Short mmCIF file of C-alpha atoms and ligand atoms in Angstrom, two decimals:
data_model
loop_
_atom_site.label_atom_id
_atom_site.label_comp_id
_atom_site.label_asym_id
_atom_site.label_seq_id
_atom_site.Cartn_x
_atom_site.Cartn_y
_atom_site.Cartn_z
CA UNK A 1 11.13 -12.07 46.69
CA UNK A 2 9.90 -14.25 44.22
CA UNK A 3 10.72 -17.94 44.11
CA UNK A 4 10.05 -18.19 40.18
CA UNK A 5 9.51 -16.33 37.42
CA UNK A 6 7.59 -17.42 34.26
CA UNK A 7 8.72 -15.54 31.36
CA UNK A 8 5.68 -15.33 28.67
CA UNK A 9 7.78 -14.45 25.72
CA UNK A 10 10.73 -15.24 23.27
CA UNK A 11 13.85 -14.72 21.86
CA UNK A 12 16.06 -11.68 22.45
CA UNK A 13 13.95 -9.95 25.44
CA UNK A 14 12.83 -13.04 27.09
CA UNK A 15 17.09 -14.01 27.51
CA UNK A 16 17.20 -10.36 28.59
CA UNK A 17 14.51 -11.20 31.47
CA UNK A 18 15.86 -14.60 32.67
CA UNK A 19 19.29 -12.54 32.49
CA UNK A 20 17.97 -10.25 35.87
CA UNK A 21 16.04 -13.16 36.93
CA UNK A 22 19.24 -14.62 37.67
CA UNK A 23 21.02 -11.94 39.27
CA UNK A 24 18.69 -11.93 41.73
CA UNK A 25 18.52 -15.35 42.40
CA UNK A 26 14.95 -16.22 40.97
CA UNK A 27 14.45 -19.14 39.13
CA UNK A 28 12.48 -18.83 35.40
CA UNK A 29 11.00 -20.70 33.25
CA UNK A 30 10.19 -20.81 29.34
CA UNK A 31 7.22 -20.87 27.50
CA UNK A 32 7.67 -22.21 23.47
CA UNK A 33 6.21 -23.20 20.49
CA UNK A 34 7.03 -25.84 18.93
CA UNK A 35 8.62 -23.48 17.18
CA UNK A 36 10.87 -22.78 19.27
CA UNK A 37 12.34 -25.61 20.89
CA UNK A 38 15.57 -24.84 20.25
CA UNK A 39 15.83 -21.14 21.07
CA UNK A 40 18.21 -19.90 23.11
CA UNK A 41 15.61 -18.62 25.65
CA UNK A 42 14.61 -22.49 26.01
CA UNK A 43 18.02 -23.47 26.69
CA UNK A 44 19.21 -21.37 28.95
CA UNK A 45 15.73 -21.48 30.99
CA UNK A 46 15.69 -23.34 34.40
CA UNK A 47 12.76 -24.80 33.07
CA UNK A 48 10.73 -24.97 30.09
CA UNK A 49 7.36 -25.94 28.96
CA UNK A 50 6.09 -26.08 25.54
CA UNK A 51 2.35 -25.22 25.23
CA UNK A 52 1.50 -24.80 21.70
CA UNK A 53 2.14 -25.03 17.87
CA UNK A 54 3.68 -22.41 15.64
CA UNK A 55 1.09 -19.87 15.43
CA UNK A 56 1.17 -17.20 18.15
CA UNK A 57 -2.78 -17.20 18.76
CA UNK A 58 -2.37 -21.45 19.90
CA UNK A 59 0.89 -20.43 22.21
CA UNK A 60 2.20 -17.44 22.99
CA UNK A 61 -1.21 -15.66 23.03
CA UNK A 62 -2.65 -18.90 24.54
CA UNK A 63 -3.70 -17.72 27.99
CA UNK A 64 -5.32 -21.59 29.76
CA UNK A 65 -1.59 -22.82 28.40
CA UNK A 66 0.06 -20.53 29.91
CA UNK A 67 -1.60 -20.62 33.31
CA UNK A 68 -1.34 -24.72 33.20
CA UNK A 69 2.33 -23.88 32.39
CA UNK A 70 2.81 -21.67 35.80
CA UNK A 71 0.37 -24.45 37.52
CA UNK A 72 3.10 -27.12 36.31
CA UNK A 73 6.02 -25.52 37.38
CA UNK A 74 4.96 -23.24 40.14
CA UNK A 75 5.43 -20.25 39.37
CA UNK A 76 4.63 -17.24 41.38
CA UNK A 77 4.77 -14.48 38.51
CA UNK A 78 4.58 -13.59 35.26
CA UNK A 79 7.03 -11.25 33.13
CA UNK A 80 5.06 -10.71 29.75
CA UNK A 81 8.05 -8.91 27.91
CA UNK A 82 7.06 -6.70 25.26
CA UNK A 83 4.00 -7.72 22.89
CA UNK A 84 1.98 -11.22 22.90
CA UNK A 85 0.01 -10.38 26.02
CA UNK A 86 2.05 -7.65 27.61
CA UNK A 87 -0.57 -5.01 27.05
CA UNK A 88 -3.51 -7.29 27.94
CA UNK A 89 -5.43 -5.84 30.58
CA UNK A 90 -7.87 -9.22 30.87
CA UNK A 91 -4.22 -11.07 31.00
CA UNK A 92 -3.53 -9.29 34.08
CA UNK A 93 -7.39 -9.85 35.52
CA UNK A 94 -7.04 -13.46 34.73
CA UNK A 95 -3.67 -14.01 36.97
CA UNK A 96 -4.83 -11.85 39.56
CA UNK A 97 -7.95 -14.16 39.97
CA UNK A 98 -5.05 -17.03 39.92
CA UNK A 99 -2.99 -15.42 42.61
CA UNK A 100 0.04 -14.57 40.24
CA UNK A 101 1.14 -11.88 40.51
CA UNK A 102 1.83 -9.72 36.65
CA UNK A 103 5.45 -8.39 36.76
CA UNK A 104 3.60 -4.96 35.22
CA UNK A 105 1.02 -1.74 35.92
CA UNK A 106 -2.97 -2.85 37.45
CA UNK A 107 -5.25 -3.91 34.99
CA UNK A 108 -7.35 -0.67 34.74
CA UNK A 109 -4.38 1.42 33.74
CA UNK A 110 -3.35 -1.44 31.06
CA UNK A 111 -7.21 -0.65 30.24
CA UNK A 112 -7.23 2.93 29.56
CA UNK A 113 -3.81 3.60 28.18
CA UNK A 114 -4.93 1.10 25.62
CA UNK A 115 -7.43 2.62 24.43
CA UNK A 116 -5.79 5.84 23.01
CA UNK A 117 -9.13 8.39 23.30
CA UNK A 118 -9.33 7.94 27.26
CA UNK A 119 -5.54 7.46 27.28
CA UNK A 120 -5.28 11.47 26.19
CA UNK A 121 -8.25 12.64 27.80
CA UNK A 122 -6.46 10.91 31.17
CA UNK A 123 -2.76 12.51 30.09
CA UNK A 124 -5.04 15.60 29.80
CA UNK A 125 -7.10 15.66 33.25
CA UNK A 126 -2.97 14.90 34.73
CA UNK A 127 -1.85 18.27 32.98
CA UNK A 128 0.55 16.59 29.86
CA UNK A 129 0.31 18.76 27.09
CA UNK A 130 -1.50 16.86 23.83
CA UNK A 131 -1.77 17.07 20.44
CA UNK A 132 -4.39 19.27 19.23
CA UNK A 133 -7.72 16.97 18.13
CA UNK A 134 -11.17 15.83 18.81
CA UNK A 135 -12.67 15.84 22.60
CA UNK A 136 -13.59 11.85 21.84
CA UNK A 137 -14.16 9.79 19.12
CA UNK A 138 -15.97 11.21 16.16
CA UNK A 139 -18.97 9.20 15.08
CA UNK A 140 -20.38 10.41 11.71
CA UNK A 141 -18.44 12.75 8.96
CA UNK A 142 -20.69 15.93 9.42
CA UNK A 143 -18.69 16.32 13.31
CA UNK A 144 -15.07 15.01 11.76
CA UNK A 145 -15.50 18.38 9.05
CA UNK A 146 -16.66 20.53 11.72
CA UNK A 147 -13.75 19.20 13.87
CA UNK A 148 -11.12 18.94 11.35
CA UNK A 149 -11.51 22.88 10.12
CA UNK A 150 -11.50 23.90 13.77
CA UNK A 151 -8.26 22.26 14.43
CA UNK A 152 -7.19 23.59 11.02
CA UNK A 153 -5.70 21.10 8.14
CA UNK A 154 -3.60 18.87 7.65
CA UNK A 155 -5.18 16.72 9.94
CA UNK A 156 -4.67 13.18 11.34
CA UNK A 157 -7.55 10.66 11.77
CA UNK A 158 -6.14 7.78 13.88
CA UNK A 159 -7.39 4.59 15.73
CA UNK A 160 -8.41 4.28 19.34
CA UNK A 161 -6.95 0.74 19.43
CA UNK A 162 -4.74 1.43 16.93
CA UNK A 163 -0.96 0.37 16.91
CA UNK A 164 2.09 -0.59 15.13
CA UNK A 165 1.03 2.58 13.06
CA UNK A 166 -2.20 1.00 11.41
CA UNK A 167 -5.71 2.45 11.22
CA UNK A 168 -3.86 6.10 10.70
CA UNK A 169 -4.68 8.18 7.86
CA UNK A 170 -3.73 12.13 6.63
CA UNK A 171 -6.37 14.44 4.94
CA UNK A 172 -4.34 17.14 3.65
CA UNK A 173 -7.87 19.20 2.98
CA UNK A 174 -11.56 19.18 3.38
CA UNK A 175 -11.37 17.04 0.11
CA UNK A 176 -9.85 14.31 1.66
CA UNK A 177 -11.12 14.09 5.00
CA UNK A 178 -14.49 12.14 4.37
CA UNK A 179 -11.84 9.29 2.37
CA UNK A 180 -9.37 9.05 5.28
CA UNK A 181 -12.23 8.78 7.67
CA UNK A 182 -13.45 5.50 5.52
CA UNK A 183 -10.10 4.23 4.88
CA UNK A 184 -9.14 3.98 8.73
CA UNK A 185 -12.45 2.77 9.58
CA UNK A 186 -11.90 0.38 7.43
CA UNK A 187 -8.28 -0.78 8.49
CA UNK A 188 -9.29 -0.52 12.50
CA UNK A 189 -11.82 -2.53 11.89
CA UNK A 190 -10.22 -5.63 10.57
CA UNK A 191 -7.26 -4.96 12.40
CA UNK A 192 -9.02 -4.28 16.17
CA UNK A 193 -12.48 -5.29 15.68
CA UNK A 194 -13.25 -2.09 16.79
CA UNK A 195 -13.57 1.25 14.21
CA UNK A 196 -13.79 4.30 16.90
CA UNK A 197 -11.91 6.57 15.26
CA UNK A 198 -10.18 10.10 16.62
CA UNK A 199 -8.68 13.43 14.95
CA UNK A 200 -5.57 15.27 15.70
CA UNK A 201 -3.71 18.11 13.82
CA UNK A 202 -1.11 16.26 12.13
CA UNK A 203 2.52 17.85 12.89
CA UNK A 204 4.58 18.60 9.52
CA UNK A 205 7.95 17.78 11.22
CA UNK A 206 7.96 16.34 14.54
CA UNK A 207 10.21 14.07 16.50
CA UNK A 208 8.62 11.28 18.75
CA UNK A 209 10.65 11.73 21.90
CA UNK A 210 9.70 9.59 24.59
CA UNK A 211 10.03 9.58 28.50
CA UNK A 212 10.86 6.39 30.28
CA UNK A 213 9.00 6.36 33.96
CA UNK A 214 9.23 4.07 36.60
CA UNK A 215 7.03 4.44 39.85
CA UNK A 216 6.19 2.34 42.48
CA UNK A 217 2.27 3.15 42.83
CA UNK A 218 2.54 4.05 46.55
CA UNK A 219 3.91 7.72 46.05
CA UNK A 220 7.74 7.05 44.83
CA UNK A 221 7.97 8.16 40.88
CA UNK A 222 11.00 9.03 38.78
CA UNK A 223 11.58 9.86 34.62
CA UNK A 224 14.71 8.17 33.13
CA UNK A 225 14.95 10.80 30.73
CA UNK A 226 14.08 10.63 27.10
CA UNK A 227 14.65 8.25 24.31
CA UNK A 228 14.39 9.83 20.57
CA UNK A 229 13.03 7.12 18.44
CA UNK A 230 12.33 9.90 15.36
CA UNK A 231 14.15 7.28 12.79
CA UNK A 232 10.93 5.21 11.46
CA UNK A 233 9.83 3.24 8.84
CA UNK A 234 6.01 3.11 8.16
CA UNK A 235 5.85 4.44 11.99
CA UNK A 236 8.16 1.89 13.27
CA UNK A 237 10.99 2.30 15.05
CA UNK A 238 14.68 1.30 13.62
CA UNK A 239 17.09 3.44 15.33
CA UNK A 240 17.05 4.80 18.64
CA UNK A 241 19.02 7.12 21.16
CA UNK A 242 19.46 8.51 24.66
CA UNK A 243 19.17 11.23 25.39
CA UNK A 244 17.88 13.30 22.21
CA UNK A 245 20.03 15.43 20.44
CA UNK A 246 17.58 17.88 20.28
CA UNK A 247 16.57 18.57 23.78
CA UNK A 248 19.11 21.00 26.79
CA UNK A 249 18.70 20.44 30.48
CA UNK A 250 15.71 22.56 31.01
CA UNK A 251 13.84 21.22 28.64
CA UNK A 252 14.18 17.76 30.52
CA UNK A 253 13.45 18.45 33.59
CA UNK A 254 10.57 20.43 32.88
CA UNK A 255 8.39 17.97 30.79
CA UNK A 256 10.14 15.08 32.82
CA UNK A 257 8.70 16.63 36.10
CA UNK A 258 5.48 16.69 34.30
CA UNK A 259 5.17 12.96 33.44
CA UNK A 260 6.76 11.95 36.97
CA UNK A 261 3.84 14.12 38.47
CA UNK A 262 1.43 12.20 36.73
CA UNK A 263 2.41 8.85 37.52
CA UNK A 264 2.54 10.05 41.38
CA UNK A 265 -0.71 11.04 40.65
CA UNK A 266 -2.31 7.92 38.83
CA UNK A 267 -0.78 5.54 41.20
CA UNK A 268 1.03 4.21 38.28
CA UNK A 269 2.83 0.81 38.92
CA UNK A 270 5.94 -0.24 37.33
CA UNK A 271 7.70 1.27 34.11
CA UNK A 272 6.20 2.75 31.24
CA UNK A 273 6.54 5.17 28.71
CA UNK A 274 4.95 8.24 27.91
CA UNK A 275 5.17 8.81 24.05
CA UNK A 276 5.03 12.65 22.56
CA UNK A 277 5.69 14.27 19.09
CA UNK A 278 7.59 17.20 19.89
CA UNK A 279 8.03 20.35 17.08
CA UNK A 280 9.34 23.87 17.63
CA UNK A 281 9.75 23.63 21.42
CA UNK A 282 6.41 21.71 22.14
CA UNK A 283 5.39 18.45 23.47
CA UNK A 284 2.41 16.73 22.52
CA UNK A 285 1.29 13.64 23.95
CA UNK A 286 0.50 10.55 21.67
CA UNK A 287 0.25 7.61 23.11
CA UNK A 288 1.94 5.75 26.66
CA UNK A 289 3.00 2.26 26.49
CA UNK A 290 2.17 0.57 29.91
CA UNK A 291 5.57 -2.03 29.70
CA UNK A 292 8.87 -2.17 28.95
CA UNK A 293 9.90 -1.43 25.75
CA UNK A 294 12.17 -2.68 22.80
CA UNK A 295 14.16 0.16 23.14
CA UNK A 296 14.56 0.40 26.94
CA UNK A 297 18.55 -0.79 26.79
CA UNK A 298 19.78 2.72 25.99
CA UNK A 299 18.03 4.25 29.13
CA UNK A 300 19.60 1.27 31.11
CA UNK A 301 22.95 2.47 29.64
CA UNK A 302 23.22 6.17 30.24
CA UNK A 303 21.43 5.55 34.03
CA UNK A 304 23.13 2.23 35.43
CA UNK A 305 19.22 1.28 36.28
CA UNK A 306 18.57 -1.96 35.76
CA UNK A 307 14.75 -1.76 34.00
CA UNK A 308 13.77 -5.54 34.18
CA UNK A 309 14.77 -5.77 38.09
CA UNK A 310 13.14 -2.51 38.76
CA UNK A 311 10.27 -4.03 37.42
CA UNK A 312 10.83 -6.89 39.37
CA UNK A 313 11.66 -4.88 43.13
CA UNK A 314 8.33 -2.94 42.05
CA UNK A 315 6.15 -5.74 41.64
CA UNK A 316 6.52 -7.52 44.37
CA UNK A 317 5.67 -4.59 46.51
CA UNK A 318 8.84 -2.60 46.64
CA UNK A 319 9.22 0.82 47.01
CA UNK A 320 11.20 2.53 44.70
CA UNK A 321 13.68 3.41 47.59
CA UNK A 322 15.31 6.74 45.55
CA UNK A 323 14.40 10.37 43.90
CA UNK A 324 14.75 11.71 41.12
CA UNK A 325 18.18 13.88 42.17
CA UNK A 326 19.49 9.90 42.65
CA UNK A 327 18.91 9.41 39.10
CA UNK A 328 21.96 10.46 37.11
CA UNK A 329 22.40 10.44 33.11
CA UNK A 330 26.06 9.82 31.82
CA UNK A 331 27.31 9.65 28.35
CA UNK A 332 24.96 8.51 25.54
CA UNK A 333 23.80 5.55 23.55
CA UNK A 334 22.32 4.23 20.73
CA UNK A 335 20.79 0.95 19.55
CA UNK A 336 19.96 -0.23 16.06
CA UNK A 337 17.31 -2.78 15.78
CA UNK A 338 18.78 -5.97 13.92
CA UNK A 339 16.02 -7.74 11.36
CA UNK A 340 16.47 -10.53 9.53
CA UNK A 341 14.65 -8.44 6.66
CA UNK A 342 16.16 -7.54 3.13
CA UNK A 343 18.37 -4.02 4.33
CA UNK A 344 16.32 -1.87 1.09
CA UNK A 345 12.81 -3.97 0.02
CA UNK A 346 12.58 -5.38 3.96
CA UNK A 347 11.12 -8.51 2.77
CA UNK A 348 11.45 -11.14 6.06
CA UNK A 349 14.40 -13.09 5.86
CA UNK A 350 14.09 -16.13 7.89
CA UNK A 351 16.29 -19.33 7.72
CA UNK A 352 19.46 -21.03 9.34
CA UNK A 353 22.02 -18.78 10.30
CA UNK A 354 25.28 -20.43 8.97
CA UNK A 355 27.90 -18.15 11.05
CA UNK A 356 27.51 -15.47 13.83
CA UNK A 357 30.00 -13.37 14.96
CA UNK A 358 29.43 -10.18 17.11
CA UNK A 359 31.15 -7.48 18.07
CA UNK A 360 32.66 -6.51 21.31
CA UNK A 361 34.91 -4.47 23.26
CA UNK A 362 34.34 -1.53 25.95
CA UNK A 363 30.67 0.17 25.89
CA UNK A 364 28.89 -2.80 23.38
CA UNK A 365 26.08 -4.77 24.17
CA UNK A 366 24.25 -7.00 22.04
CA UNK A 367 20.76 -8.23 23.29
CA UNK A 368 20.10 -11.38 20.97
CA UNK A 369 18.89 -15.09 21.06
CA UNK A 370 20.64 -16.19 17.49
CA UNK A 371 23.43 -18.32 17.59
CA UNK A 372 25.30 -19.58 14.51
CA UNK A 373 23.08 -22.96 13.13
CA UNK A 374 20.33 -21.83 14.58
CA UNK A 375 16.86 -21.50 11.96
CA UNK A 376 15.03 -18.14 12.23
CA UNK A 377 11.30 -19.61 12.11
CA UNK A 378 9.12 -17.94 9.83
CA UNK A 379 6.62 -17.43 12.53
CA UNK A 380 7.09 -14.31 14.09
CA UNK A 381 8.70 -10.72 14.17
CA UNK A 382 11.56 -10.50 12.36
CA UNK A 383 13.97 -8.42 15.06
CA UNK A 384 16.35 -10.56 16.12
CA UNK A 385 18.32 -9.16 17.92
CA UNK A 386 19.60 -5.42 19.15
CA UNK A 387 23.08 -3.70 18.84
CA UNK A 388 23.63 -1.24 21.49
CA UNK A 389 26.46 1.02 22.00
CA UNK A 390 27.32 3.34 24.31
CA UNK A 391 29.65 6.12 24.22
CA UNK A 392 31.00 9.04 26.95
CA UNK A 393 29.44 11.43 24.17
CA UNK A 394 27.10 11.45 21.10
CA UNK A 395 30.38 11.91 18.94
CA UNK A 396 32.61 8.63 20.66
CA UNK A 397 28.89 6.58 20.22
CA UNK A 398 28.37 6.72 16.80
CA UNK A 399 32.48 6.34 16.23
CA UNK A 400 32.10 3.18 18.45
CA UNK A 401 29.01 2.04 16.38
CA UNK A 402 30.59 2.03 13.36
CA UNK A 403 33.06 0.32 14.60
CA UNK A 404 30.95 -2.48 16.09
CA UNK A 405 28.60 -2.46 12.27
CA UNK A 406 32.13 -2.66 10.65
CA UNK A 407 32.41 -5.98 12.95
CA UNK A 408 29.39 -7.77 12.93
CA UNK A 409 28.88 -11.03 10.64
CA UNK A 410 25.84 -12.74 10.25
CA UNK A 411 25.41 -15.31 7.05
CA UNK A 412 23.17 -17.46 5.59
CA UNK A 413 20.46 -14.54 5.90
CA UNK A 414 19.59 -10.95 4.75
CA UNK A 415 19.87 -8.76 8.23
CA UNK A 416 19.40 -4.76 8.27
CA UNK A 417 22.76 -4.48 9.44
CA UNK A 418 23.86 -2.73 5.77
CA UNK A 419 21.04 -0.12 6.46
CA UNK A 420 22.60 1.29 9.57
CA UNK A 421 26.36 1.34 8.25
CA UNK A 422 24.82 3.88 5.41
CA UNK A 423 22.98 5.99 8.07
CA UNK A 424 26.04 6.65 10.38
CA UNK A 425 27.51 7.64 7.23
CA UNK A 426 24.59 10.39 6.92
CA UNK A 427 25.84 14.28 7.85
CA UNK A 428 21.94 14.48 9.10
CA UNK A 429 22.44 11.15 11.35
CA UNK A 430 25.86 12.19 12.35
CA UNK A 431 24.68 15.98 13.30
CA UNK A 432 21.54 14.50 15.18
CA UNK A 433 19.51 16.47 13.05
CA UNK A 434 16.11 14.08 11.59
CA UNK A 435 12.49 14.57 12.22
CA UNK A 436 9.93 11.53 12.13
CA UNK A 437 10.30 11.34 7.91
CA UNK A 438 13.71 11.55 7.64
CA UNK A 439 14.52 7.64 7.41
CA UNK A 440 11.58 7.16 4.82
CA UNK A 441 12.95 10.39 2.68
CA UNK A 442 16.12 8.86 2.76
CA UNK A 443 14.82 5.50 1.41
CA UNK A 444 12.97 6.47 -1.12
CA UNK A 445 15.77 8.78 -2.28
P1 ADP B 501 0.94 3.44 17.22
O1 ADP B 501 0.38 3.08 18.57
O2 ADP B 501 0.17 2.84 16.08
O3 ADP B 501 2.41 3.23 17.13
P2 ADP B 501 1.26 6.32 17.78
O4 ADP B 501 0.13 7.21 18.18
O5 ADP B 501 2.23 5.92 18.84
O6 ADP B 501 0.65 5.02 17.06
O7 ADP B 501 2.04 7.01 16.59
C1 ADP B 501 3.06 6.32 15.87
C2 ADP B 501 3.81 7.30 14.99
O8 ADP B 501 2.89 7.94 14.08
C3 ADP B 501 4.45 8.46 15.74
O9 ADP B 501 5.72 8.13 16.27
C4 ADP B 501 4.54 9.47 14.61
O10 ADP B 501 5.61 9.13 13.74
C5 ADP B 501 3.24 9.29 13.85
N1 ADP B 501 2.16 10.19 14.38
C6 ADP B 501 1.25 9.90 15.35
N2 ADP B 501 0.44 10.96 15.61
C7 ADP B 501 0.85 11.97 14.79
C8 ADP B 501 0.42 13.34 14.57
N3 ADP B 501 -0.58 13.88 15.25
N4 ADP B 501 1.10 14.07 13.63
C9 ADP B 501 2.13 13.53 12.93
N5 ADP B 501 2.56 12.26 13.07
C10 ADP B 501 1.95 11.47 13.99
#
């Protein structure tokens, strides 16, 4: 096993990292800003190294810091968390050529999973359904018309190196597809640097269920079942849960067997997640993200699977040791993404956090780096932290996660806890019954 882990990441998931590193026995150590010095993931680190100011491009993203920071301290891997470099496939080229190892998938399937035009035509080749669209990227308006009216309107034009929702824009009709084309052109290029642009049908009223996989790349694959992450603002997630409301039992297994297939097939290594809309009893494939995600606590809760150590096991050359029939899904859970944002304009809210106290008790978790006294820097994302609950059944969840809003006191700043105490007040929320514009409705009502 590994000797040492370097964790290239902060706050809530890089405690949530050192937190298997230690169960195993593996020694870690933290990166920071200057930022950061006192975070919690510093703190509690065996080691830590600070390689850079504030900004994320001079330290978090800073790639020669980082390896002088594993060269220092000796580390033998790398767990890149979610973000910063996690989905950098030269990252991974750069410590392979260094002889640490990446606790995540082979560069080449970091590669084309990132790029979201070969990332569908590869979920298509591996038979996963996909959303209706364009065989490639469309290059000049007279081909997006001819495409668009085949596929039939409203369609989508979307980024292929788009994320966090941007470069993404609806044409309702032929009237409006040659200014959506120019509008997301526009936005991937100054937020990519590159403006290859694709079309899909755009679904009226889909959820964005989601299949967590975790495979071993030698033959040994398994689906943890889905996550529905429909609840989204500007096509972020806020509010997530395992397993969806909206799928049965047959339904599961048959599109899980599908993805599982697939990452047999590709030789995938470690976990990721295989993204789809999904809308009158069809899945279409979006996107899959090739690390572990913000949301991953729920499937830890309704499997007993520990995601991080699987990771882990699987990197250093493990195989996955157990089948699918192994994996078992009991009761259900939910977590709610905790920003220090305004809960109705979601302006950032950083600052010093003048008391803390959490909630507990049977089937709680919190997955968090803020203590009371400790400054929120303006810096970076403004999650900090996750409240995850987990119940025997959807109905003693969201009784328990009122319970644990009802508890939770943060002061000094503006948090989105309010938010979610109004939407497990919601008949819809309660009754499990949202699509991907629900939360935004709801907001704007
Ligand atoms: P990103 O990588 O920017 O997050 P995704 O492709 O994962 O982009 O899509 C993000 C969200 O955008 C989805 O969860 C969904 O809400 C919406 N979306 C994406 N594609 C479509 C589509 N074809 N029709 C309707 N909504 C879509």
């Amino acid at each position: 096993m590994f000797d040492k882990i370097l964790i290239a990441n902060r706050g809530e998931i890089a405690l949530r990292i050192q937190r298997a590193c230690r169960e195993m026995g593996i020694a870690t150590v933290a990166i920071h800003s200057t930022a950061d010095e006192n975070a919690m993931h510093v703190r509690l680190a065996d080691e830590s190294v600070c390689i850079g100011p504030p900004s994320a491009t001079h330290s978090y993203l800073n790639i020669p810091a980082i390896l002088a920071a594993c060269e220092i301290t000796g580390a033998d891997a790398v767990h890149p968390g979610y973000g910063f470099l996690s989905e950098n496939a030269r990252f991974a080229e750069i410590l392979e050529e260094h002889n640490i190892t990446l606790i995540g998938p082979k560069a080449s399937h970091i590669r084309v999973m990132g790029d979201k035009i070969a990332a569908k035509a590869t979920a298509e080749r591996l038979g996963i359904p996909v959303v209706p669209g364009s065989p490639g990227a469309v290059t000049n308006n007279i081909d997006a018309r001819k495409i668009a009216a085949e596929i039939g309107y409203p369609v989508l034009v979307k980024a292929a190196a788009g994320g966090g929702g941007r470069g993404m824009k609806v044409a309702l009709s032929e009237n409006e597809i040659d200014n959506a084309l120019s509008t997301a052109r526009a936005e991937a290029k100054s937020a990519f640097g590159d403006d290859a642009l694709y079309i899909e049908k755009y679904l009226a009223k889909p959820r964005h269920i989601e299949f967590q996989v975790l495979s071993d790349g030698k033959g040994g694959a398994v689906h943890l079942g889905e996550r529905d992450c429909s609840l989204q603002r500007r096509h972020q997630k806020v509010f997530e849960e395992a397993l969806s409301p909206a799928l049965n039992l047959a339904q599961r297994e048959k599109i899980g067997t599908v993805v599982s297939d697939a990452m047999k097939e590709l030789g995938y290594l470690g976990v990721g997640t295989v993204e789809f809309l999904y809308e009158n009893g069809e899945f279409y494939f979006i996107e899959m993200n090739t690390r572990l995600q913000v949301e991953h606590p729920i499937t830890e809760m309704i499997t007993g699977i520990d995601l991080v150590q699987e990771q882990i096991r699987i990197a250093h050359g493990a195989s996955l040791g157990y089948g699918q029939s192994d994996v078992v899904f009991a009761g259900h859970a939910i977590e709610c993404r905790i920003n220090a944002e305004n809960p109705e304009t979601f302006t950032p809210s950083p600052g010093l956090i003048e008391a803390y106290h959490p909630p507990g008790g049977l089937g709680v978790r919190i997955d968090s780096g803020v203590y009371a006294g400790y400054t929120i820097p303006p810096y970076y994302d403004s999650l900090i932290g996750k409240l995850i609950v987990f119940g025997k059944n959807r109905n003693e969840c969201l009784m328990r996660l009122r319970r644990s809003l009802g508890e939770f006191v943060i002061e000094g700043i503006e948090t989105t806890i309010p938010l979610f105490s109004r939407l497990v007040a919601e008949p819809d929320i309660v009754n499990g019954n949202y699509d991907i514009h629900w939360l935004e409705d709801f907001l704007d009502s």
